[in-house]
Amino acid sequence: MLEGKVILVTGGSQGIGAYLVEDLYRAGAFVYFIGRDESKLKSLTEGLKDIKSSGNIKYFVCDVVDALRVDEVVAEIVKERGRIDVLVNNAGITMDNILLRMKDEEWDRVINVNLKGVFIATKAVLKTMIKQRYGRIINISSVVASMGNAGQANYCASKAGIEGFTRSVAREVASRNITVNAVAPGYIETPMTEKLSEEIKKSMLSMIPLNRFGHSRDVSEAVKFLASDSAAYITGQVLHVNGGMYM
Ligand code: NDP
């Protein structure tokens, strides 16, 4: 159902984003993705070139907090394809610390990348989506936006912010046939979670009724659903993908 759709994924060079890029490309979409590390973006692109698809993939080196560069990327996509159908705001970072030890830089950087980045990229695509009277914006939040997590006050605040942002923008643009939703993954096995200690992983697993960690595929399926016509009447929602960790 996503064949021919023009899709921009932020943070597409590894983890959930990289899986999404491949999955959407396999589905026949024209997938554009951004990240900061060109070698990772390039090697992902190279690795996908033998896959048969009616779509296309292209990367841009771009930091989501650089509004001018994000605008340039969006302008380039619109110049190439004449439209932009879907934005997946996936780029995100963690800089964990208990609050009393958290440095201003740790707070500012996480809020900037995770929350301001969503504001910047959403604003950049919205004019085109409003003009074309069609759009799907999908923001990647986290289960910890609802649960909280000790040592992640900055990250949890950024993700809870994304969910409020999602509902507000959904109300602003619904009349233009643009939906805005969030996907809140639980514990997904990616480079972001790989760095956690075995002890934390074990305690996380004990909190998951489905008794397994999530795969990027689980998140990708939810994103593809929200991007598809099947989800045309769903907006302002948070879809939890967490194996029952939070319900
Ligand atoms: P990874 O750390 O594996 O990947 C993060 C991606 O974001 C990379 O491609 C990175 O690329 C990119 N990125 C980071 N900072 C920027 C920036 N300033 N500008 C552009 N791109 C950037 O994370 P995951 O795949 O695990 O996470 C993806 C999303 O899912 C995040 O928003 C995360 O918060 C969320 N999430 C993840 C969960 C998990 O368990 N893994 C659980 C819940 C939510 P580069 O370094 O090249 O810039």
Coordinates of C-alpha atoms and ligand atoms in Angstrom, one line a residue:
M1 CA 0.0 0.0 0.0
L2 CA 3.0 2.3 0.3
E3 CA 4.1 1.8 -3.3
G4 CA 5.1 5.1 -4.9
K5 CA 4.8 7.1 -1.7
V6 CA 7.4 9.7 -1.0
I7 CA 8.7 9.1 2.5
L8 CA 11.3 10.9 4.6
V9 CA 12.8 9.0 7.6
T10 CA 15.0 10.9 10.1
G11 CA 17.8 8.9 11.8
G12 CA 17.8 6.3 9.2
S13 CA 21.4 5.1 9.4
Q14 CA 21.1 2.3 12.0
G15 CA 18.7 0.5 14.4
I16 CA 15.0 1.1 13.9
G17 CA 15.5 3.8 11.3
A18 CA 17.7 1.6 9.1
Y19 CA 15.2 -1.3 9.3
L20 CA 12.4 1.1 8.3
V21 CA 14.3 2.5 5.4
E22 CA 14.8 -1.1 4.0
D23 CA 11.2 -2.2 4.8
L24 CA 9.7 0.9 3.1
Y25 CA 12.0 0.6 0.1
R26 CA 11.0 -3.1 -0.2
A27 CA 7.3 -1.9 -0.2
G28 CA 8.1 0.2 -3.3
A29 CA 8.3 3.6 -1.7
F30 CA 10.6 6.4 -2.6
V31 CA 12.6 6.6 0.6
Y32 CA 14.7 9.5 1.6
F33 CA 16.6 9.3 4.9
I34 CA 18.9 11.4 6.9
G35 CA 21.6 11.0 9.6
R36 CA 24.9 12.6 10.5
D37 CA 27.3 9.9 9.8
E38 CA 27.9 9.6 6.0
S39 CA 29.8 6.3 6.1
K40 CA 26.8 4.6 7.8
L41 CA 24.3 6.2 5.4
K42 CA 26.4 5.2 2.4
S43 CA 27.0 1.6 3.5
L44 CA 23.3 1.1 4.2
T45 CA 22.4 2.4 0.7
E46 CA 25.1 0.2 -0.9
G47 CA 23.7 -2.8 1.0
L48 CA 20.2 -2.3 -0.4
K49 CA 21.1 -1.8 -4.0
D50 CA 20.5 -5.4 -5.0
I51 CA 17.0 -5.5 -3.6
K52 CA 14.4 -5.4 -6.4
S53 CA 11.9 -2.6 -5.7
S54 CA 9.8 -0.2 -7.8
G55 CA 10.9 2.5 -5.4
N56 CA 14.1 4.2 -4.7
I57 CA 16.4 5.2 -1.8
K58 CA 18.5 8.2 -1.3
Y59 CA 20.3 9.6 1.8
F60 CA 21.3 13.1 2.9
V61 CA 23.8 14.0 5.5
C62 CA 21.8 16.2 7.8
D63 CA 21.5 16.9 11.5
V64 CA 17.8 17.3 12.6
V65 CA 18.7 20.3 14.7
D66 CA 20.0 22.2 11.7
A67 CA 16.7 23.8 10.5
L68 CA 18.3 25.3 7.4
R69 CA 19.7 22.0 6.2
V70 CA 16.4 20.2 7.0
D71 CA 14.6 22.8 4.8
E72 CA 17.2 22.2 2.0
V73 CA 16.6 18.4 2.2
V74 CA 12.9 18.8 2.0
A75 CA 13.2 21.3 -0.9
E76 CA 15.4 18.8 -2.7
I77 CA 12.9 15.9 -2.2
V78 CA 10.0 18.1 -3.4
K79 CA 12.0 19.2 -6.4
E80 CA 12.7 15.5 -7.3
R81 CA 9.2 14.0 -6.6
G82 CA 6.9 17.0 -6.5
R83 CA 5.5 15.9 -3.2
I84 CA 6.2 14.4 0.2
D85 CA 3.7 12.0 1.6
V86 CA 5.1 10.6 4.8
L87 CA 7.5 11.9 7.5
V88 CA 8.8 9.5 10.1
N89 CA 10.5 11.4 12.9
N90 CA 12.7 8.6 14.2
A91 CA 16.1 10.3 15.1
G92 CA 16.7 10.1 18.8
I93 CA 19.5 9.9 21.3
T94 CA 20.0 9.1 25.0
M95 CA 22.4 10.8 27.5
D96 CA 21.4 9.1 30.7
N97 CA 22.2 10.3 34.2
I98 CA 20.3 10.6 37.5
L99 CA 18.8 14.1 37.7
L100 CA 21.2 15.4 40.5
R101 CA 24.1 14.6 38.3
M102 CA 22.6 15.6 35.0
K103 CA 24.6 18.3 33.2
D104 CA 22.9 21.1 31.4
E105 CA 24.5 19.8 28.1
E106 CA 22.9 16.4 28.7
W107 CA 19.5 17.9 29.2
D108 CA 19.8 20.4 26.3
R109 CA 21.2 18.0 23.7
V110 CA 18.6 15.3 24.3
I111 CA 15.7 17.8 24.3
N112 CA 17.2 19.4 21.2
V113 CA 17.7 16.3 19.1
N114 CA 14.6 14.4 20.2
L115 CA 12.0 17.1 20.6
K116 CA 13.2 20.2 18.7
G117 CA 14.3 17.9 15.8
V118 CA 10.7 16.7 15.5
F119 CA 9.5 20.3 15.5
I120 CA 12.0 21.3 12.8
A121 CA 11.3 18.4 10.5
T122 CA 7.5 18.5 10.9
K123 CA 7.5 22.3 10.2
A124 CA 9.7 21.7 7.1
V125 CA 7.3 19.2 5.5
L126 CA 4.0 20.7 6.5
K127 CA 3.7 23.5 3.9
T128 CA 4.0 20.9 1.1
M129 CA 1.6 18.5 2.8
I130 CA -1.0 21.3 3.3
K131 CA -0.7 22.3 -0.3
Q132 CA -1.1 18.7 -1.5
R133 CA -3.9 18.1 1.0
Y134 CA -2.3 14.9 2.1
G135 CA 0.2 13.8 4.7
R136 CA 1.1 11.3 7.3
I137 CA 3.4 12.3 10.1
I138 CA 4.6 9.5 12.5
N139 CA 6.7 10.4 15.5
I140 CA 8.7 7.8 17.3
S141 CA 8.2 8.2 21.0
S142 CA 8.9 5.6 23.7
V143 CA 7.1 3.6 26.4
V144 CA 9.1 5.6 29.0
A145 CA 7.1 8.8 28.0
S146 CA 4.2 7.0 29.9
M147 CA 6.1 5.0 32.5
G148 CA 9.1 7.3 33.3
N149 CA 12.5 5.8 33.8
A150 CA 15.0 6.6 36.5
G151 CA 18.2 8.1 34.9
Q152 CA 16.3 9.3 31.9
A153 CA 14.5 12.5 32.9
N154 CA 15.8 14.3 29.8
Y155 CA 14.8 11.5 27.5
C156 CA 11.4 10.8 29.1
A157 CA 10.6 14.6 29.0
S158 CA 11.6 14.7 25.3
K159 CA 9.4 11.7 24.4
A160 CA 6.4 13.0 26.5
G161 CA 6.9 16.3 24.7
I162 CA 6.6 14.5 21.4
E163 CA 3.3 13.0 22.4
G164 CA 1.8 16.4 23.4
F165 CA 3.2 17.8 20.1
T166 CA 1.6 15.0 18.2
R167 CA -1.9 15.7 19.6
S168 CA -1.6 19.4 19.0
V169 CA -0.4 19.3 15.5
A170 CA -2.9 16.6 14.7
R171 CA -5.6 19.0 15.6
E172 CA -4.1 21.8 13.6
V173 CA -3.8 20.0 10.3
A174 CA -6.6 17.4 10.4
S175 CA -8.8 19.6 8.1
R176 CA -6.0 19.3 5.4
N177 CA -6.2 15.5 5.4
I178 CA -2.9 15.2 7.3
T179 CA -2.7 12.7 10.2
V180 CA -0.2 13.0 13.0
N181 CA 0.4 10.0 15.2
A182 CA 3.1 8.5 17.5
V183 CA 4.5 5.1 17.9
A184 CA 5.8 4.3 21.4
P185 CA 8.2 1.3 21.3
G186 CA 9.2 -0.6 24.4
Y187 CA 12.5 -2.3 24.5
I188 CA 13.8 -2.9 21.0
E189 CA 17.1 -4.5 20.2
T190 CA 19.2 -1.9 18.5
P191 CA 22.6 -0.2 19.0
M192 CA 20.8 2.2 21.4
T193 CA 19.9 -0.6 23.8
E194 CA 22.9 -2.8 23.1
K195 CA 25.0 -0.6 25.4
L196 CA 22.8 -1.4 28.5
S197 CA 24.2 -3.8 31.1
E198 CA 23.1 -7.5 31.2
E199 CA 21.5 -6.8 34.6
I200 CA 19.3 -4.0 33.2
K201 CA 18.4 -6.2 30.2
K202 CA 17.4 -9.0 32.5
S203 CA 15.3 -6.8 34.6
M204 CA 13.6 -5.3 31.5
L205 CA 12.8 -8.7 30.2
S206 CA 11.1 -9.6 33.4
M207 CA 8.7 -6.7 32.8
I208 CA 7.6 -7.8 29.4
P209 CA 4.5 -10.1 29.4
L210 CA 5.3 -11.4 25.9
N211 CA 8.6 -12.5 27.2
R212 CA 10.9 -11.2 24.5
F213 CA 12.6 -8.0 23.5
G214 CA 11.1 -6.2 20.5
H215 CA 12.6 -6.3 17.0
S216 CA 12.8 -3.2 14.7
R217 CA 10.3 -5.1 12.6
D218 CA 7.7 -4.7 15.3
V219 CA 8.1 -0.9 15.1
S220 CA 8.2 -0.9 11.3
E221 CA 4.9 -2.8 11.0
A222 CA 3.2 -0.2 13.2
V223 CA 4.7 2.7 11.2
K224 CA 3.7 1.1 7.9
F225 CA 0.1 0.7 9.2
L226 CA -0.1 4.4 10.3
A227 CA 1.4 5.5 7.0
S228 CA -1.1 3.4 5.0
D229 CA -4.7 4.2 3.9
S230 CA -6.0 1.7 6.5
A231 CA -5.1 4.3 9.1
A232 CA -6.8 7.2 7.3
Y233 CA -9.2 7.8 10.2
I234 CA -6.6 7.6 13.0
T235 CA -5.0 10.8 14.2
G236 CA -3.5 12.2 17.4
Q237 CA -2.9 8.7 18.8
V238 CA 0.0 6.9 20.4
L239 CA 0.4 3.3 19.3
H240 CA 2.3 1.3 21.9
V241 CA 4.5 -1.5 20.6
N242 CA 6.0 -2.9 23.8
G243 CA 5.0 -6.6 24.3
G244 CA 2.7 -5.6 27.1
M245 CA 5.4 -3.9 29.2
Y246 CA 3.0 -0.9 29.7
M247 CA -0.8 -1.3 29.4
Ligands
NDP1 P1 20.0 4.2 17.4 O1 20.8 4.9 18.4 O2 20.3 2.8 17.0 O3 19.8 5.1 16.1 C1 19.5 6.4 16.2 C2 19.5 7.0 14.8 O4 19.3 8.4 14.9 C3 20.8 6.9 14.1 O5 20.5 6.6 12.7 C4 21.5 8.2 14.2 O6 22.3 8.4 13.1 C5 20.3 9.1 14.2 N1 20.5 10.4 14.8 C6 20.9 10.7 16.1 N2 21.1 12.0 16.3 C7 20.7 12.6 15.1 C8 20.7 13.9 14.7 N3 21.0 14.9 15.5 N4 20.3 14.2 13.4 C9 20.0 13.2 12.6 N5 20.0 11.9 12.9 C10 20.4 11.6 14.2 O7 18.5 4.2 18.1 P2 17.2 3.3 17.9 O8 17.2 2.8 16.5 O9 17.2 2.4 19.0 O10 16.1 4.4 18.1 C11 15.3 5.0 17.1 C12 14.2 5.8 17.7 O11 13.4 4.9 18.5 C13 14.7 6.9 18.7 O12 13.9 8.0 18.6 C14 14.6 6.2 20.0 O13 14.4 7.2 21.0 C15 13.3 5.4 19.8 N6 13.1 4.3 20.7 C16 14.0 3.3 20.8 C17 13.8 2.2 21.6 C18 14.7 1.1 21.7 O14 14.5 0.2 22.6 N7 15.7 0.9 20.9 C19 12.7 2.2 22.5 C20 11.8 3.3 22.4 C21 12.0 4.4 21.5 P3 23.7 9.3 13.1 O15 24.4 8.9 14.3 O16 24.3 9.0 11.8 O17 23.2 10.7 13.2

